[in-house]
Coordinates of C-alpha atoms and ligand atoms in Angstrom, one line a residue:
M1 CA -12.2 -9.7 -12.6
E2 CA -11.5 -5.8 -10.9
T3 CA -9.5 -6.5 -7.9
L4 CA -11.6 -4.7 -4.1
I5 CA -9.0 -3.0 -1.9
L6 CA -10.8 -3.2 1.4
K7 CA -9.2 -0.8 3.7
V8 CA -9.6 -0.9 7.6
D9 CA -8.6 0.3 10.3
R10 CA -7.9 -1.5 13.1
S11 CA -10.8 0.5 15.4
S12 CA -14.1 -1.5 15.6
E13 CA -15.9 0.0 13.5
G14 CA -13.6 0.0 11.3
Y15 CA -13.9 -3.6 11.2
D16 CA -17.5 -3.3 9.7
K17 CA -15.9 -3.2 6.1
L18 CA -14.9 -6.6 6.8
D19 CA -18.6 -7.1 6.3
K20 CA -18.6 -7.9 2.7
A21 CA -15.1 -9.8 2.8
A22 CA -17.0 -12.4 4.4
R23 CA -19.3 -12.4 2.4
I24 CA -17.1 -13.3 -0.3
I25 CA -15.6 -15.9 0.9
K26 CA -18.7 -17.9 2.0
E27 CA -19.5 -17.1 -1.3
G28 CA -16.4 -19.2 -2.8
G29 CA -14.6 -16.3 -3.3
L30 CA -11.0 -15.1 -2.1
V31 CA -10.0 -11.8 -0.2
A32 CA -6.4 -11.5 0.8
F33 CA -6.1 -10.3 4.5
P34 CA -3.7 -9.4 6.8
T35 CA -1.7 -11.3 9.6
E36 CA 0.9 -10.9 11.9
T37 CA 3.3 -13.0 9.9
V38 CA 2.5 -11.9 6.1
Y39 CA -0.4 -11.7 4.2
G40 CA -3.3 -14.4 3.5
L41 CA -4.5 -15.1 0.7
G42 CA -7.7 -16.5 1.4
G43 CA -10.8 -19.3 0.6
D44 CA -13.7 -21.3 2.3
A45 CA -11.3 -24.5 4.1
K46 CA -14.1 -26.4 3.0
N47 CA -14.6 -25.7 -0.2
P48 CA -12.9 -27.9 -2.8
R49 CA -13.5 -25.6 -5.5
S50 CA -11.9 -22.3 -3.1
C51 CA -9.3 -24.4 -2.5
K52 CA -8.9 -24.8 -6.3
K53 CA -8.9 -21.3 -7.3
I54 CA -6.3 -20.4 -4.8
Y55 CA -3.7 -22.6 -6.5
R56 CA -4.8 -21.5 -9.4
A57 CA -4.1 -17.0 -8.3
K58 CA -0.8 -17.9 -7.2
G59 CA -0.1 -20.5 -10.4
R60 CA 0.8 -23.2 -7.0
P61 CA 1.4 -26.7 -7.6
S62 CA -1.6 -28.2 -6.2
D63 CA 0.6 -31.1 -3.9
N64 CA 1.8 -28.3 -1.4
P65 CA -1.2 -28.0 0.5
L66 CA -2.4 -24.8 2.3
I67 CA -2.3 -23.6 6.0
V68 CA -6.0 -24.1 7.1
H69 CA -6.8 -20.3 9.5
I70 CA -8.9 -20.5 12.5
A71 CA -10.4 -17.9 15.4
E72 CA -11.0 -20.1 18.0
F73 CA -9.5 -23.4 19.7
S74 CA -12.5 -25.6 19.3
Q75 CA -13.0 -24.9 15.8
L76 CA -9.4 -26.9 16.1
E77 CA -11.4 -29.6 17.7
D78 CA -14.1 -30.2 14.8
I79 CA -11.2 -30.8 12.1
V80 CA -8.4 -33.1 13.7
E81 CA -8.8 -37.3 14.7
E82 CA -7.9 -35.7 18.2
V83 CA -6.0 -32.6 19.7
P84 CA -3.2 -33.7 21.7
V85 CA -1.6 -32.8 24.8
S86 CA 1.7 -31.4 22.9
A87 CA -1.1 -29.5 20.7
R88 CA -3.2 -28.6 23.9
E89 CA -0.2 -27.1 25.5
L90 CA 1.5 -24.8 22.5
A91 CA -1.8 -23.8 21.8
K92 CA -2.0 -22.1 25.4
E93 CA 1.6 -21.0 24.8
F94 CA 1.6 -19.6 21.3
W95 CA -2.9 -18.7 19.8
P96 CA -3.3 -16.8 18.3
G97 CA 0.4 -16.2 16.9
P98 CA 2.7 -16.8 14.2
L99 CA 2.9 -20.8 15.1
T100 CA 1.5 -23.4 12.8
M101 CA 1.0 -27.2 14.0
I102 CA 1.0 -30.1 11.8
L103 CA -1.8 -32.6 12.8
K104 CA -4.4 -35.7 11.9
K105 CA -6.5 -34.4 9.6
N106 CA -10.1 -36.3 10.1
K107 CA -12.7 -36.4 7.1
V108 CA -14.3 -32.8 7.3
I109 CA -11.7 -30.7 5.4
P110 CA -11.2 -32.0 2.3
R111 CA -8.0 -33.4 0.7
Q112 CA -7.6 -30.5 -1.9
T113 CA -7.2 -28.2 1.2
T114 CA -4.6 -30.5 2.2
G115 CA -2.4 -31.4 -1.3
G116 CA -4.0 -34.7 -0.6
L117 CA -1.9 -35.4 2.5
D118 CA -3.7 -37.0 5.8
T119 CA -2.0 -33.7 7.6
I120 CA -3.5 -30.7 8.1
A121 CA -1.5 -27.5 8.4
I122 CA -3.7 -24.9 11.3
R123 CA -2.9 -21.3 12.8
M124 CA -5.1 -19.1 14.8
P125 CA -4.0 -16.0 13.8
D126 CA -2.5 -13.0 16.0
D127 CA -3.8 -10.4 14.1
E128 CA -7.5 -9.2 14.7
I129 CA -8.9 -8.3 11.2
A130 CA -7.4 -11.9 10.6
R131 CA -9.7 -13.5 13.2
E132 CA -12.0 -11.4 12.7
L133 CA -12.6 -11.8 8.8
I134 CA -12.9 -15.9 10.1
L135 CA -15.8 -15.5 12.5
R136 CA -18.0 -13.4 10.3
S137 CA -17.5 -15.8 7.1
E138 CA -18.3 -18.1 9.7
C139 CA -15.5 -20.6 7.5
L140 CA -12.5 -21.4 8.5
I141 CA -10.2 -20.3 6.1
A142 CA -7.2 -22.0 3.8
A143 CA -4.8 -19.5 3.1
P144 CA -1.0 -19.8 1.6
S145 CA 0.7 -16.4 1.5
A146 CA -1.0 -14.1 -0.9
N147 CA 2.3 -13.9 -3.3
V148 CA 2.6 -15.0 -6.6
S149 CA 4.9 -18.6 -6.1
G150 CA 8.0 -18.1 -6.0
K151 CA 7.8 -14.6 -5.1
P152 CA 8.8 -13.0 -1.4
S153 CA 5.5 -13.6 0.9
P154 CA 3.9 -9.9 1.3
T155 CA 4.0 -7.8 3.5
I156 CA 1.8 -5.0 2.6
A157 CA -1.9 -4.8 1.3
E158 CA 0.4 -3.2 -2.3
H159 CA 2.3 -6.7 -2.2
V160 CA -0.2 -8.1 -3.0
Y161 CA -2.6 -5.7 -5.4
K162 CA 0.9 -5.9 -7.2
D163 CA 1.1 -10.1 -7.7
L164 CA -2.6 -10.9 -7.4
S165 CA -4.9 -7.6 -9.2
G166 CA -7.1 -9.1 -11.3
R167 CA -7.2 -12.3 -10.0
I168 CA -9.1 -12.3 -6.5
E169 CA -12.3 -10.6 -5.1
A170 CA -10.1 -8.6 -2.8
V171 CA -7.4 -7.5 -0.5
I172 CA -7.8 -6.2 3.1
D173 CA -5.6 -3.5 3.4
G174 CA -4.8 -3.6 7.5
G175 CA -1.8 -2.3 7.1
Q176 CA 2.1 -3.5 7.4
A177 CA 2.4 -7.9 8.5
I178 CA 4.6 -6.5 12.6
I179 CA 6.6 -10.2 12.1
G180 CA 7.4 -10.3 8.1
L181 CA 8.4 -14.0 7.8
E182 CA 5.8 -16.2 7.6
S183 CA 5.1 -18.6 11.0
T184 CA 6.8 -21.5 12.5
I185 CA 5.3 -25.0 11.3
I186 CA 5.8 -28.0 14.2
D187 CA 4.6 -31.0 13.5
L188 CA 2.9 -33.3 15.7
T189 CA 2.5 -36.1 13.8
S190 CA 6.2 -38.2 14.1
D191 CA 7.4 -39.4 17.2
I192 CA 9.4 -36.5 18.9
P193 CA 8.0 -32.9 17.0
T194 CA 9.7 -31.4 14.5
I195 CA 10.5 -27.4 12.9
L196 CA 9.6 -28.4 9.3
R197 CA 10.1 -24.2 8.6
P198 CA 11.4 -22.3 11.5
G199 CA 9.9 -18.9 11.6
A200 CA 9.5 -16.0 15.4
I201 CA 8.7 -19.3 17.5
T202 CA 12.1 -20.6 17.4
K203 CA 13.2 -24.2 19.3
E204 CA 14.2 -23.2 22.4
M205 CA 10.2 -21.1 22.7
L206 CA 9.1 -25.1 22.0
E207 CA 11.0 -26.5 24.2
R208 CA 10.9 -24.6 26.6
V209 CA 7.3 -25.4 26.6
I210 CA 7.0 -29.6 25.5
G211 CA 10.6 -30.7 25.7
R212 CA 12.0 -31.9 22.9
V213 CA 12.1 -30.7 19.2
D214 CA 13.9 -31.7 16.4
I215 CA 14.5 -30.1 13.1
D216 CA 13.8 -31.2 10.3
A217 CA 16.9 -32.4 8.1
S218 CA 16.0 -30.7 5.5
L219 CA 16.6 -27.6 7.1
I220 CA 19.7 -28.2 8.6
G221 CA 21.5 -30.1 5.9
E222 CA 20.9 -27.2 2.9
G223 CA 18.4 -29.1 1.8
E224 CA 19.6 -30.4 -1.6
D225 CA 19.6 -33.9 -1.3
I226 CA 17.0 -34.6 1.4
R227 CA 13.5 -34.4 0.4
P228 CA 11.4 -31.6 3.3
K229 CA 8.8 -32.8 5.0
A230 CA 6.5 -29.7 4.0
P231 CA 6.2 -30.1 0.5
G232 CA 5.9 -26.1 0.2
M233 CA 10.0 -25.7 1.2
K234 CA 11.3 -27.2 -1.8
Y235 CA 11.0 -25.7 -4.0
K236 CA 12.5 -22.7 -4.6
H237 CA 11.1 -19.8 -3.2
Y238 CA 11.7 -15.7 -2.9
A239 CA 14.4 -15.0 -5.3
P240 CA 14.9 -12.2 -7.4
K241 CA 15.4 -11.0 -9.6
A242 CA 19.2 -10.5 -9.6
E243 CA 21.6 -12.6 -8.8
L244 CA 22.1 -12.9 -4.5
T245 CA 25.1 -14.0 -3.1
I246 CA 25.5 -13.6 0.8
V247 CA 28.9 -12.1 2.4
E248 CA 29.7 -13.8 5.7
G249 CA 32.9 -13.1 7.7
N250 CA 34.4 -10.4 9.8
I251 CA 32.2 -7.1 8.6
S252 CA 35.6 -5.0 7.2
K253 CA 36.6 -8.1 4.8
V254 CA 33.1 -8.3 4.2
V255 CA 33.1 -4.6 3.0
V256 CA 35.9 -4.9 1.2
Y257 CA 34.5 -8.0 -0.2
V258 CA 31.1 -6.8 -1.3
N259 CA 33.3 -2.9 -2.7
S260 CA 35.7 -5.2 -5.0
K261 CA 32.5 -6.6 -6.4
V262 CA 30.9 -3.8 -6.8
I263 CA 34.4 -2.2 -9.2
A264 CA 34.5 -5.0 -10.8
N265 CA 30.9 -4.5 -12.0
K266 CA 31.1 -1.4 -12.7
D267 CA 34.4 -1.8 -15.3
R268 CA 32.2 -4.2 -17.4
G269 CA 28.8 -1.5 -16.8
L270 CA 26.6 -3.8 -14.4
V271 CA 24.8 -2.4 -10.9
T272 CA 25.0 -3.7 -8.1
G273 CA 23.2 -3.2 -4.6
V274 CA 23.9 -4.2 -1.5
I275 CA 21.6 -5.6 1.1
A276 CA 23.4 -4.2 4.7
S277 CA 22.8 -3.9 8.6
S278 CA 22.3 0.4 9.7
E279 CA 25.3 0.4 11.0
N280 CA 27.4 -0.9 7.5
V281 CA 25.2 1.0 5.7
T282 CA 27.8 4.3 4.0
R283 CA 30.9 1.8 4.2
Y284 CA 29.4 0.0 0.8
S285 CA 30.1 2.2 -2.5
A286 CA 27.5 -0.1 -4.3
E287 CA 25.1 2.4 -6.7
V288 CA 22.3 0.7 -5.1
V289 CA 22.4 0.2 -0.9
K290 CA 19.2 -0.6 1.2
T291 CA 19.0 -1.0 4.8
I292 CA 17.2 -4.1 6.6
G293 CA 17.6 -2.6 9.8
S294 CA 19.9 -2.6 12.9
S295 CA 22.2 -5.9 13.1
E296 CA 21.3 -5.6 17.1
D297 CA 17.6 -6.1 16.9
E298 CA 16.4 -9.2 14.3
E299 CA 13.0 -8.3 14.7
E300 CA 13.3 -5.3 12.6
L301 CA 15.4 -7.4 10.0
A302 CA 13.2 -10.5 9.4
H303 CA 10.5 -7.8 9.2
N304 CA 12.7 -5.2 6.2
L305 CA 13.3 -8.7 4.1
Y306 CA 10.7 -9.5 2.0
S307 CA 10.0 -5.3 1.3
I308 CA 13.7 -5.3 0.2
L309 CA 13.8 -8.4 -1.8
R310 CA 10.8 -6.5 -4.0
E311 CA 12.5 -3.3 -4.2
F312 CA 15.1 -4.5 -5.7
D313 CA 13.1 -6.4 -8.6
E314 CA 12.0 -2.5 -9.3
T315 CA 16.1 -1.8 -10.2
N316 CA 18.6 -2.0 -12.8
V317 CA 20.7 -4.4 -10.9
S318 CA 22.0 -7.4 -11.8
E319 CA 23.7 -8.6 -8.6
I320 CA 23.0 -8.2 -4.4
Y321 CA 25.4 -8.7 -2.4
S322 CA 23.8 -9.0 1.3
E323 CA 25.4 -9.0 4.4
S324 CA 25.5 -12.2 6.7
F325 CA 23.0 -12.2 9.8
K326 CA 23.3 -14.4 13.3
G327 CA 21.4 -14.4 16.3
D328 CA 19.3 -17.0 18.8
G329 CA 15.5 -15.8 17.8
I330 CA 14.3 -14.9 14.3
S331 CA 17.4 -14.4 13.1
K332 CA 16.9 -17.9 12.6
A333 CA 14.2 -17.5 10.6
L334 CA 15.6 -14.6 8.6
M335 CA 18.7 -16.6 7.3
N336 CA 16.6 -19.4 6.7
R337 CA 14.1 -17.3 3.8
L338 CA 18.1 -15.3 2.8
L339 CA 19.9 -18.3 2.0
K340 CA 16.4 -19.8 0.3
A341 CA 16.5 -16.6 -1.7
A342 CA 20.8 -16.3 -3.0
G343 CA 19.8 -20.6 -3.8
H344 CA 22.7 -21.3 -0.6
K345 CA 24.9 -19.4 -2.5
V346 CA 27.8 -18.1 0.0
V347 CA 31.1 -16.7 0.2
N348 CA 33.1 -16.1 3.6
A349 CA 35.1 -12.7 2.9
D350 CA 37.5 -13.9 5.4
K351 CA 38.9 -16.9 4.0
E352 CA 38.2 -14.4 0.1
A353 CA 40.0 -11.2 1.7
I354 CA 43.1 -10.0 -1.0
T355 CA 46.4 -10.8 0.4
R356 CA 48.6 -10.3 -2.5
I357 CA 48.9 -7.7 -4.8
I358 CA 50.3 -7.7 -8.1
F359 CA 51.2 -4.4 -10.4
A360 CA 52.2 -6.0 -13.5
G361 CA 53.3 -4.6 -16.5
K362 CA 54.9 -4.6 -19.9
N363 CA 57.8 -6.1 -18.6
G364 CA 58.1 -5.5 -15.3
S365 CA 61.1 -3.5 -14.6
S366 CA 59.7 -0.3 -14.5
R367 CA 56.6 1.2 -13.3
S368 CA 55.3 -1.9 -11.7
P369 CA 58.4 -2.7 -9.4
M370 CA 58.3 0.8 -8.6
A371 CA 54.6 1.1 -7.9
A372 CA 55.9 -2.1 -5.4
Y373 CA 57.6 -1.1 -3.9
I374 CA 56.5 2.3 -3.2
L375 CA 53.2 0.4 -1.7
K376 CA 55.4 -1.6 0.5
S377 CA 56.8 1.6 2.2
M378 CA 53.8 2.5 2.9
D379 CA 52.1 1.9 6.3
A380 CA 49.3 -0.2 7.2
T381 CA 50.4 -2.9 4.4
K382 CA 53.0 -5.0 6.2
D383 CA 49.8 -7.9 5.9
Y384 CA 50.2 -7.9 1.9
E385 CA 52.5 -10.3 -0.1
I386 CA 53.1 -7.4 -3.0
L387 CA 54.8 -7.8 -5.5
S388 CA 55.8 -6.7 -9.7
R389 CA 55.6 -9.1 -12.4
G390 CA 55.0 -8.4 -16.3
I391 CA 53.3 -9.3 -19.0
L392 CA 56.3 -10.8 -21.3
V393 CA 59.3 -11.2 -19.7
Q394 CA 62.4 -12.9 -21.7
F395 CA 65.5 -11.7 -20.0
P396 CA 65.5 -12.0 -16.2
E397 CA 65.8 -7.5 -16.5
P398 CA 67.2 -5.4 -13.7
L399 CA 65.7 -2.7 -12.1
N400 CA 65.3 0.0 -15.2
P401 CA 68.1 2.6 -13.4
K402 CA 65.8 5.5 -14.0
V403 CA 63.6 3.5 -11.7
E404 CA 65.9 2.6 -8.6
A405 CA 67.7 6.0 -8.8
V406 CA 63.9 7.8 -8.2
L407 CA 62.9 5.6 -5.1
L408 CA 66.6 6.0 -3.2
S409 CA 66.2 9.9 -3.6
N410 CA 63.0 8.9 -2.3
G411 CA 64.3 7.5 0.5
I412 CA 63.0 3.8 -1.2
E413 CA 65.8 0.7 -0.4
V414 CA 65.8 -1.6 -3.3
G415 CA 67.2 -5.2 -3.1
D416 CA 68.1 -7.5 -5.8
F417 CA 65.5 -7.4 -8.4
H418 CA 64.9 -9.1 -11.5
A419 CA 62.1 -9.3 -13.7
V420 CA 59.5 -11.6 -13.3
E421 CA 57.1 -12.9 -15.8
L422 CA 53.4 -13.0 -14.3
T423 CA 51.8 -16.2 -15.0
D424 CA 48.7 -18.6 -13.8
N425 CA 51.2 -19.1 -10.7
D426 CA 50.9 -16.5 -8.9
I427 CA 46.9 -16.1 -8.8
N428 CA 44.6 -17.6 -6.4
S429 CA 41.7 -16.5 -5.1
S430 CA 43.0 -13.2 -2.7
T431 CA 45.0 -12.5 -5.4
I432 CA 44.5 -8.9 -6.9
I433 CA 46.3 -7.7 -9.9
F434 CA 46.8 -3.8 -10.8
T435 CA 47.8 -2.7 -14.2
M436 CA 48.7 0.7 -15.9
E437 CA 47.5 1.0 -18.7
E438 CA 43.7 -0.3 -20.5
S439 CA 45.7 -2.7 -22.9
H440 CA 47.8 -4.6 -19.6
R441 CA 44.7 -5.3 -18.6
D442 CA 43.4 -6.6 -21.1
K443 CA 46.5 -8.7 -22.5
I444 CA 46.6 -10.5 -19.1
I445 CA 43.2 -11.5 -19.1
G446 CA 43.5 -12.4 -22.2
K447 CA 46.5 -14.4 -21.3
L448 CA 46.4 -15.9 -18.1
E449 CA 42.6 -18.6 -17.0
K450 CA 43.4 -17.7 -13.9
A451 CA 43.2 -13.6 -14.6
N452 CA 39.8 -12.5 -14.9
E453 CA 37.8 -9.0 -14.6
E454 CA 37.4 -9.3 -10.7
N455 CA 40.9 -9.9 -10.1
T456 CA 42.8 -7.2 -12.8
F457 CA 41.7 -4.3 -12.1
V458 CA 43.9 -0.5 -13.9
L459 CA 45.0 1.2 -10.9
P460 CA 44.2 4.3 -11.4
A461 CA 40.2 3.4 -12.3
Y462 CA 40.0 1.4 -9.4
V463 CA 40.9 4.7 -7.2
G464 CA 38.7 6.3 -8.9
D465 CA 40.9 8.7 -10.8
E466 CA 40.6 9.1 -14.5
L467 CA 43.8 9.6 -15.8
D468 CA 46.6 6.7 -16.6
I469 CA 49.4 6.6 -14.8
L470 CA 51.9 8.4 -17.1
N471 CA 54.6 6.5 -18.8
P472 CA 58.0 8.5 -18.1
Y473 CA 59.9 5.4 -21.0
G474 CA 62.1 7.7 -22.7
G475 CA 62.7 10.4 -21.2
G476 CA 65.2 12.5 -18.2
L477 CA 65.3 11.6 -14.2
Q478 CA 62.6 14.1 -14.3
L479 CA 59.4 11.7 -15.9
Y480 CA 60.2 9.7 -13.5
G481 CA 60.5 11.8 -10.9
L482 CA 56.8 12.8 -11.9
C483 CA 56.1 9.4 -12.3
F484 CA 56.7 8.3 -8.8
E485 CA 54.3 11.3 -7.6
A486 CA 51.6 10.3 -9.6
L487 CA 52.3 6.8 -8.7
K488 CA 52.9 7.7 -4.5
D489 CA 48.8 10.0 -4.8
T490 CA 47.4 6.9 -6.2
L491 CA 48.5 4.4 -4.4
N492 CA 47.5 6.0 -1.2
K493 CA 44.2 5.7 -2.1
L494 CA 44.8 2.4 -2.7
V495 CA 45.8 2.3 1.0
N496 CA 42.7 4.1 2.1
I497 CA 41.0 1.7 0.5
L498 CA 41.9 -1.9 1.3
N499 CA 41.9 0.0 5.1
Q500 CA 39.3 1.1 6.1
E501 CA 37.9 -1.3 6.8
R502 CA 41.2 -3.8 9.3
Ligands
LIG1 O1 2.5 -17.4 8.1 C1 1.9 -17.3 7.8 O2 2.0 -19.4 7.5 C2 1.2 -17.8 6.8 C3 0.3 -16.8 7.0 C4 -0.3 -16.3 6.0 O3 -0.6 -17.7 7.4 N1 0.8 -18.4 5.4 C5 2.1 -19.1 4.8 O4 1.2 -20.2 4.0 O5 3.4 -18.7 5.3 P1 2.2 -21.0 2.7 O6 1.7 -21.9 1.9 O7 2.3 -19.9 2.1 O8 3.2 -22.2 3.0 C6 2.5 -23.2 4.6 C7 3.8 -24.3 4.0 C8 4.3 -24.5 2.7 O9 5.8 -25.2 2.6 C9 3.4 -26.2 2.9 O10 4.0 -27.2 2.5 C10 3.5 -26.5 4.7 O11 3.0 -25.2 5.4 N2 2.2 -27.3 4.5 C11 1.2 -27.0 4.4 N3 -0.2 -28.0 5.4 C12 0.8 -28.8 5.1 C13 1.2 -31.1 5.4 N4 0.4 -31.0 5.8 N5 2.4 -31.0 6.1 C14 3.6 -30.8 6.8 N6 3.4 -29.7 5.5 C15 3.0 -28.2 5.3
LIG2 MG1 3.8 -19.2 0.7

C-alpha cells in the first residue's frame, strides 16, 4: 500500500484535508497523526480489526494495550464503568493535555484494544489536529506511538514515514510534536493513584490536584525484577543501534571521562558519539557531538531527545555517551526514557576520574621515570599520584645517570629511586598508563590482566602528536637533553587535556 502524506497547516481551512484522513479511520484504516506529545498511529478504537492492524503495522506484542484518544469529556463517560471524582478533577486541570488516565472499562471498547485488560487508558490530546481528526472521524481513536516497536517515538512526520511507510494508509504532517515525550500515565484504579509512566505532567502537579500519588515500583527500582503495571513499560524501548552510556557526575569529570573513551575508541578505529548540553558541547572531542539543548531548559532537552537518538542511527558511531540531566519537571521523564535507551548503563565520572598516572617503559629506569619526574614538577598535577614502572624489571636498577643529570640541570630534584616492575596491583579503575612506544603498550596489554585499550595508551598519540618520544639509549647527554625537551612538550599537552576541565 502507498502511504499518503497529508500536510496540514494549522489554519482552520487547512483542516479540510482532515476529512480524507477521517474517512480512512472510519473505514477501518490507519492514519498517523500529530499530538503534542508524539505522533500517534490511529485506528477506530471500537473496531477490533483496526486494532489488530495497528499491532501488525508496529510489530507490537498484542498484550500491550493501546491508548484511546477522545476529543470531548462526554466521550469518556461512554466507555468507562464510572468516572471517579479524581478523574474529573484531573481532566478539568490537565485535559486536553499530556495526561493518560487508566480507568475501569465498560463493554463498549473491545478487548483487542486494551490487550485483554478490563481497564482502559484514555487521553484527550491538546493538539487541535488530533482532536479535529477524532471529531471528523466520528470515532474514538486508539493510538499507540507511531513508531515501529522498539524505536524511539516519532516527533515529526518523517520519523513516522521512515518507520511505517507502506504499512499504513496515511500520515498527517502537522509539524513537530511540541513536547516530544509520551504522556504521563496515571492509574486511577488502584487505591492510591499511581504513575505508571512519567511525562510532562509531574507527580507534584498531580498531587496538587488530587493529593497523594505514588510512582509504580518498577520505575523507582530500575525495573529489573519488578513487573511494571503498564505492560508497555516492560519492553526494551528506544534503544539506538550504538551502545549508549549515561555519564553522570561533575561536568568537568564527565568531559574528561568521555574524552578518554573517545581516544580509546579512535585507537581501535571506532567512532564515538556524544549527547551534550549546549553549554558543554565544545568540550568534547568525539567525532559526532549532538546538542540536545540547554541544561537550564528541561523542556528543550525533552523535546530533542528522540530526534537525536534517531539521528545517531544514521551515523557510524559504535558508542554513544550522554550527559545526565537532572531537574524537577519533565527531566524526570526524560531520564526515564534515556535510562531505558541506555539499558540502565550509567557511569559515575566522579568515581571513574583518573587519579593515578603511570609511565611505563622497557626496564623503567630511563624515559618513564624522566616523564614521571617532569610531570610531578608541573603545576596543577598535585591531585595525581604519578608513578613510573618497567615492563620487565629483574634488578631494582637506579635511575639512569644521564636522566638524573638532565633532570638536575633543569632544576628537578631526584630523590631515592629504583626501578619497579608494573603489575596488576598498580592498576585500578582510576589508573591511566602511558608508554613511549606502541610496542610497549602492546606488551603491557598482552601481559597484564587489568591493562587494556581503555587505560593504556601511547603518550604522544594520546596528546595528538605524530612522532614517538625519541629513545636516547646509548646516546650522549645531549640526546637525553633533547628527549627531555620532547617529553616536556608532550607532557604540557597532557596536562592541558587532564586539567582543562578541573
Ligand atoms: O503521549 C502518548 O501517550 C502517545 C500519544 C500518541 O498519545 N501514545 C503512546 O502510546 O505513547 P503507547 O502505546 O506507545 O504507550 C501506551 C502505554 C503503554 O506502555 C501501555 O502498556 C500503557 O500505555 N497502557 C495502555 N493501556 C493500559 C492499561 N489499561 N493499563 C496499564 N497500562 C496501559
Ligand atoms: Mg510507544
